[in-house]
Short mmCIF file of C-alpha atoms in Angstrom, two decimals:
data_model
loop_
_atom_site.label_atom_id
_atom_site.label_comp_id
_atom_site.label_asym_id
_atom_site.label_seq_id
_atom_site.Cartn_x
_atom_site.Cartn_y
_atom_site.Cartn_z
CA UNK A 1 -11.48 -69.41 58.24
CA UNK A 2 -14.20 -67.60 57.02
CA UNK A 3 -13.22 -63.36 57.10
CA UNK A 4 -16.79 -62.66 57.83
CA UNK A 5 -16.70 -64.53 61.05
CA UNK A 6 -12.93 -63.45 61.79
CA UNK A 7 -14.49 -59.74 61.42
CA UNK A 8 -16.99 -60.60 64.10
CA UNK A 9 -15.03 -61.91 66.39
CA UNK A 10 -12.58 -58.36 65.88
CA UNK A 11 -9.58 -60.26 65.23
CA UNK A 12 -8.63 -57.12 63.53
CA UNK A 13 -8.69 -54.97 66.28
CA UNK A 14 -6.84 -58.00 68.53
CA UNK A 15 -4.05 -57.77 66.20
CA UNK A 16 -3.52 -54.14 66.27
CA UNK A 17 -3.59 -54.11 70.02
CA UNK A 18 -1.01 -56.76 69.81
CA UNK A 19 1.07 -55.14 66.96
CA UNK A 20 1.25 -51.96 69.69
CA UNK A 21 2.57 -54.24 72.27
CA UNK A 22 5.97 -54.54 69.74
CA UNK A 23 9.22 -53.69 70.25
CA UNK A 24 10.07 -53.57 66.11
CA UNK A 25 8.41 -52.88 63.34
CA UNK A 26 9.15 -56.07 62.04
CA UNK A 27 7.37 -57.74 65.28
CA UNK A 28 4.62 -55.33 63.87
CA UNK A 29 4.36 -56.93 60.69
CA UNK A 30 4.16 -60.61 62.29
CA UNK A 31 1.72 -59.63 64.74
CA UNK A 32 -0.74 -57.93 62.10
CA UNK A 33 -0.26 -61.02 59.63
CA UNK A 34 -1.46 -63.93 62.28
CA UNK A 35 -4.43 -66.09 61.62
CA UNK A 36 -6.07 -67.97 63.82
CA UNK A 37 -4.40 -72.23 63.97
CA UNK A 38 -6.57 -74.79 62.69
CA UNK A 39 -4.82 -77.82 64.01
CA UNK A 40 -5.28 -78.87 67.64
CA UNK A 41 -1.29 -78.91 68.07
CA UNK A 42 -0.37 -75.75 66.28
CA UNK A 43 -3.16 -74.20 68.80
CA UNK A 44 -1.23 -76.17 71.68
CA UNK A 45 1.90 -74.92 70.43
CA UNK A 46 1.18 -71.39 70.65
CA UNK A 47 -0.40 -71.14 74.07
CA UNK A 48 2.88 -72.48 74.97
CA UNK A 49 4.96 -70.09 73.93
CA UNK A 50 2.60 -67.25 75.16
CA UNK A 51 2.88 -68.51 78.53
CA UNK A 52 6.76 -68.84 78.35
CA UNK A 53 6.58 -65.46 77.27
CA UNK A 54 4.16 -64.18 80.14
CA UNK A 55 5.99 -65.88 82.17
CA UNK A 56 9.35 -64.29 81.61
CA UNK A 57 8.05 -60.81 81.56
CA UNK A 58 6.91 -61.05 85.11
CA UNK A 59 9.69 -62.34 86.24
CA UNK A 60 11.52 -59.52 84.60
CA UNK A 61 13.80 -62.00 82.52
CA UNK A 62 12.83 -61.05 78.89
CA UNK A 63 14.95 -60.61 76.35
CA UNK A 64 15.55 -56.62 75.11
CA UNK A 65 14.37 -56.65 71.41
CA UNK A 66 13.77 -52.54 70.54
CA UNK A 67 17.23 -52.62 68.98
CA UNK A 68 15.52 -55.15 66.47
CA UNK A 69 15.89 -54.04 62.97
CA UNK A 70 14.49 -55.58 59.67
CA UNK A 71 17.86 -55.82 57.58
CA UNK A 72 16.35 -58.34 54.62
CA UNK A 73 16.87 -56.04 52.48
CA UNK A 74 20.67 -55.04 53.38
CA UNK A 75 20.99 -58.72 53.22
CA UNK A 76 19.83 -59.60 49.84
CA UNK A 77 22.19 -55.99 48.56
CA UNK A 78 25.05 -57.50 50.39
CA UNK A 79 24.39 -60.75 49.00
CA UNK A 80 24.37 -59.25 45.69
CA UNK A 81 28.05 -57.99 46.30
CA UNK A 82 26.67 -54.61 46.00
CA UNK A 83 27.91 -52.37 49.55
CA UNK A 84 25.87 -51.09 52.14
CA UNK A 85 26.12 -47.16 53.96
CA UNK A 86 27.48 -46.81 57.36
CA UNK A 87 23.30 -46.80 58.36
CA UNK A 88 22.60 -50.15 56.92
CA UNK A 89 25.78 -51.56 58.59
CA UNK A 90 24.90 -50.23 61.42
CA UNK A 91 20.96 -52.19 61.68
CA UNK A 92 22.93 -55.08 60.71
CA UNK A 93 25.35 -55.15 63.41
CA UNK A 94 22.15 -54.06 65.89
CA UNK A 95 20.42 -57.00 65.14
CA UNK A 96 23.15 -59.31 65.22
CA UNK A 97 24.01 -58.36 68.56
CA UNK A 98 20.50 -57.97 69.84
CA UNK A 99 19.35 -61.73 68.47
CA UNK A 100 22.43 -63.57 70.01
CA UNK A 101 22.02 -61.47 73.15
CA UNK A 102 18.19 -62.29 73.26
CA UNK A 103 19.10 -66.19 72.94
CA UNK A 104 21.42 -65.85 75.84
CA UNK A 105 18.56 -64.46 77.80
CA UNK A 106 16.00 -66.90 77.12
CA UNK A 107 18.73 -69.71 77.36
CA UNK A 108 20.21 -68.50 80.85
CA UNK A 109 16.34 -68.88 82.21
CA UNK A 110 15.97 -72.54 81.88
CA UNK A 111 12.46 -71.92 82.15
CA UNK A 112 11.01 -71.29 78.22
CA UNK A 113 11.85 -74.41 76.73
CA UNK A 114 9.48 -73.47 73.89
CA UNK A 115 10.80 -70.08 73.09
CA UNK A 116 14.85 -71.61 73.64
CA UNK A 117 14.30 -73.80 70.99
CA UNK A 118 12.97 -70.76 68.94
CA UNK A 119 16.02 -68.49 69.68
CA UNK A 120 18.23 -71.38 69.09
CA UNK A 121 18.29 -70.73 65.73
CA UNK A 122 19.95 -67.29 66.00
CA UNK A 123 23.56 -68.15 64.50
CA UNK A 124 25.87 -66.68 67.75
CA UNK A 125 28.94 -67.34 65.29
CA UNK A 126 27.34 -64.07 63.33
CA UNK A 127 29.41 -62.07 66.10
CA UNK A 128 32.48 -62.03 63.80
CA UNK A 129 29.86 -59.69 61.63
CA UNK A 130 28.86 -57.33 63.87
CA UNK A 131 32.25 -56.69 65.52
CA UNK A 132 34.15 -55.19 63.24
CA UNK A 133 31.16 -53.07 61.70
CA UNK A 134 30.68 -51.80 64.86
CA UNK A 135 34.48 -51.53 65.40
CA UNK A 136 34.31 -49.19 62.10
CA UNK A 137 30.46 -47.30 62.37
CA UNK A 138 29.98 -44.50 64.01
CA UNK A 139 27.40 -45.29 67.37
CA UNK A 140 24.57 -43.68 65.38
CA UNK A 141 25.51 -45.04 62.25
CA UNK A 142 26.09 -41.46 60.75
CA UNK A 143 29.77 -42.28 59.06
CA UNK A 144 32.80 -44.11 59.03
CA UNK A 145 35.00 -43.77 62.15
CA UNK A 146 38.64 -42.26 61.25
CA UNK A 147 40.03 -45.40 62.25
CA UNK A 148 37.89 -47.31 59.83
CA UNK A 149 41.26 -47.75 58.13
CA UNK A 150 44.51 -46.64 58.02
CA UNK A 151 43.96 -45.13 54.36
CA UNK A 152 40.95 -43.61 55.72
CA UNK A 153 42.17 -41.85 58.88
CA UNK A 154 45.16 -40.85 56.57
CA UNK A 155 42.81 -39.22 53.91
CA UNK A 156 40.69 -36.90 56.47
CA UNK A 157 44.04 -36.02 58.42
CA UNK A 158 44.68 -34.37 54.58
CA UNK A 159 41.47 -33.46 54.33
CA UNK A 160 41.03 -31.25 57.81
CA UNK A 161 44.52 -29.73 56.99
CA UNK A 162 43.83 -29.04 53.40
CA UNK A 163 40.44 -27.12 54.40
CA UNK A 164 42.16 -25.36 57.37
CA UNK A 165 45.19 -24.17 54.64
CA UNK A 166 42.07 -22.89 52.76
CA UNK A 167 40.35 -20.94 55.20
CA UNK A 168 43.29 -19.21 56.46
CA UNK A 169 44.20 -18.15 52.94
CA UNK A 170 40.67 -17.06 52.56
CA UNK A 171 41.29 -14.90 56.16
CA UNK A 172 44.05 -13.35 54.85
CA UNK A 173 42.38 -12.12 51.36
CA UNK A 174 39.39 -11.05 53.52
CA UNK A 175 41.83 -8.33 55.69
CA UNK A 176 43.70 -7.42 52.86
CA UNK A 177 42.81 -3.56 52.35
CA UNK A 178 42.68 -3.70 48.20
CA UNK A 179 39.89 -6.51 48.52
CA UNK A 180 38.32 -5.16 51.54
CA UNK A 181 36.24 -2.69 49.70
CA UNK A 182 34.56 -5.52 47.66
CA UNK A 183 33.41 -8.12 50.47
CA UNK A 184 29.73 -7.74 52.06
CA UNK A 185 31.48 -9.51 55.59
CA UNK A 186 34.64 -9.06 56.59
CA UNK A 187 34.95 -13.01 57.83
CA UNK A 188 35.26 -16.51 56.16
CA UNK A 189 31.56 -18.29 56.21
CA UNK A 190 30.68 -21.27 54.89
CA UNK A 191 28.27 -22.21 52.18
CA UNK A 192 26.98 -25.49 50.95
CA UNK A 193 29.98 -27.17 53.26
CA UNK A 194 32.52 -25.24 51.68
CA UNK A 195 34.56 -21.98 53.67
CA UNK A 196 33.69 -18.81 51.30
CA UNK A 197 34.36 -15.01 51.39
CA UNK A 198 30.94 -13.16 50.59
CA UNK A 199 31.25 -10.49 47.91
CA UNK A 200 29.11 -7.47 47.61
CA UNK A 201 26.80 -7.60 44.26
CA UNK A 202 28.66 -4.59 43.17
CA UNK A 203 32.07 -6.48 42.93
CA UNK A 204 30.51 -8.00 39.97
CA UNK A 205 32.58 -7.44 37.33
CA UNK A 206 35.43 -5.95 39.29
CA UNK A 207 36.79 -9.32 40.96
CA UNK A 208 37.74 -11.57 39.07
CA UNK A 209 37.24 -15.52 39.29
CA UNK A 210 36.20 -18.88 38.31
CA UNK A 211 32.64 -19.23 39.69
CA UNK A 212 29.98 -17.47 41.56
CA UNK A 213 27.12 -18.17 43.56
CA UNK A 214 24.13 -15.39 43.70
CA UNK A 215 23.09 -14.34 47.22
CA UNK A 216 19.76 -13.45 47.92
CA UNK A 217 18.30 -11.88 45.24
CA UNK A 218 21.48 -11.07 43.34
CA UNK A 219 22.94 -8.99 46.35
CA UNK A 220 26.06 -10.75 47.61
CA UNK A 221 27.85 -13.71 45.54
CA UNK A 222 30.45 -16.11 47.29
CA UNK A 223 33.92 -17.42 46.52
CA UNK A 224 34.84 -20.76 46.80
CA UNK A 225 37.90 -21.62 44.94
CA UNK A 226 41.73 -20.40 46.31
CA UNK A 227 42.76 -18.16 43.77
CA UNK A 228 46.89 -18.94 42.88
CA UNK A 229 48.35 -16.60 40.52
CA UNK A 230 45.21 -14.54 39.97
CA UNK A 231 44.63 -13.47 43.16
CA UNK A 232 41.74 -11.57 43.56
CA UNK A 233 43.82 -9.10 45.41
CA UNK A 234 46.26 -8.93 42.89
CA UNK A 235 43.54 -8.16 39.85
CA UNK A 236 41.78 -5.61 42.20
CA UNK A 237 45.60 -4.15 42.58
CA UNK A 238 46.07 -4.18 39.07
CA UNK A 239 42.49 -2.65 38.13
CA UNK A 240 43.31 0.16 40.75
CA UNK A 241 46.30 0.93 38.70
CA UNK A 242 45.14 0.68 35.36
CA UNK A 243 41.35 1.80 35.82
CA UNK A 244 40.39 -1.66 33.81
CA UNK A 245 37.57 -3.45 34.59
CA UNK A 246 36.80 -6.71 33.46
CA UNK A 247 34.00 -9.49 33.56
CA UNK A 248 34.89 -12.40 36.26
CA UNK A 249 33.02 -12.44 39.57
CA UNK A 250 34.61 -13.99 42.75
CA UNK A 251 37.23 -16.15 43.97
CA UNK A 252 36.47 -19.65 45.28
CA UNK A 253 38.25 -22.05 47.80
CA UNK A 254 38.65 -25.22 46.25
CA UNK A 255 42.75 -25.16 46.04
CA UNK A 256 43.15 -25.28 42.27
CA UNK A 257 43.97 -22.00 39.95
CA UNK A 258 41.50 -18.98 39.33
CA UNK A 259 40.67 -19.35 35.81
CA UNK A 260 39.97 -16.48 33.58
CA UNK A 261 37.18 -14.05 33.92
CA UNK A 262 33.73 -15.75 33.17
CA UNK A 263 31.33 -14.41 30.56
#
């Protein structure tokens, strides 16, 4: 059909009306990319369905389709053999579960022959998909539940008690009197997802370390690896005795041994 006249007639402003009336953005897409039918039948056809359609919303028997995700593309990177995050998984079980729900819907009517025959071809054997994803996801598709797997539950059992060894170690260092003097707080905080004592920009120099992270303009630096042998407490010990300064920084939390002083 000829654009100028479709431009007359404001099918473009139809279509956006319509695309506003969408529950997903993939309805949105459809919507905004119909042209009027040429053919008598394909006009026939699609009154049909509209009034199926009408008709079930006023009944109050339509199908709930806002949980209706566009997952082509997790598709085609699953079909690849490549994997998908917990988000992806997540839309894909969504809109399993939504489509074969929304056929049961339209099927239970017995009164939208037209739009049955359309939701007929929603695979309901896709259920053995969605289960277990959802079975493993996270509601909001944020993570992995623990229970994912046994390996994985087993992992971040190691994983909280690792980090809670670490920050009581890191408690301990922060009330011990010798390394007192050089902290800016006197509690364990927690920087870039990692539990870290806060040293004053004057320990510089004094406590030695692996690694340190500047503080706001240079005046406080953090530690974040558990010191072993090296202790910070045991070098500032050492230093009080001896008078001896020398170059490292600050002790970090990461469970392996302080290395030597950093240059």
């Amino acid at each position: 059909m000829d654009p100028r006249a479709l431009e007359l007639l404001e099918l473009p402003e139809i279509l956006d009306r319509l695309a506003a009336a969408a529950a997903s953005d993939a309805g949105k897409q459809r919507c905004l990319a119909l042209e009027p039918a040429a053919r008598p039948d394909e006009v026939d056809r699609r009154q049909g369905l509209t009034h199926e359609a009408i008709g079930l919303i006023e009944q109050s028997a339509e199908p709930e389709l806002a949980d209706v995700r566009d997952v082509r593309h997790a598709a085609e990177v699953a079909a690849r053999g490549s994997a998908l995050d917990p988000a992806a998984l997540r839309s894909v079980a969504l809109a399993i579960d939504t489509a074969i729900a929304a056929r049961a819907t339209i099927e239970a009517t017995g009164a939208a022959p037209g739009l049955a025959e359309l939701a007929g071809l929603v695979d309901t054997t896709l259920s053995h998909v969605s289960e277990p994803i959802t079975r493993a996801v996270e509601h909001d598709g944020s993570d992995l539940r623990d229970d994912a797997s046994p390996a994985l539950r087993r992992l971040r059992r190691e994983l909280r008690e690792g980090r809670g060894r670490i920050t009581e170690r890191l408690r301990s260092l922060a009330r011990d009197p010798a390394l007192r003097e050089h902290l800016s707080e006197d509690f364990v905080t927690e920087r870039a997802g990692r539990p870290v004592l806060a040293l004053r920009a004057s320990a510089r120099g004094t406590v030695p370390a692996s690694s340190t992270t500047a503080r706001a303009r240079g005046r406080r630096c953090s530690s974040s690896r558990s010191p072993s042998s090296r202790t910070p407490t045991a070098c500032a010990r050492r230093r009080a005795a001896s008078g001896k300064r020398s170059r490292g920084s600050c002790a970090t939390s990461h469970g392996g041994s302080a290395s030597g002083p950093t240059r």
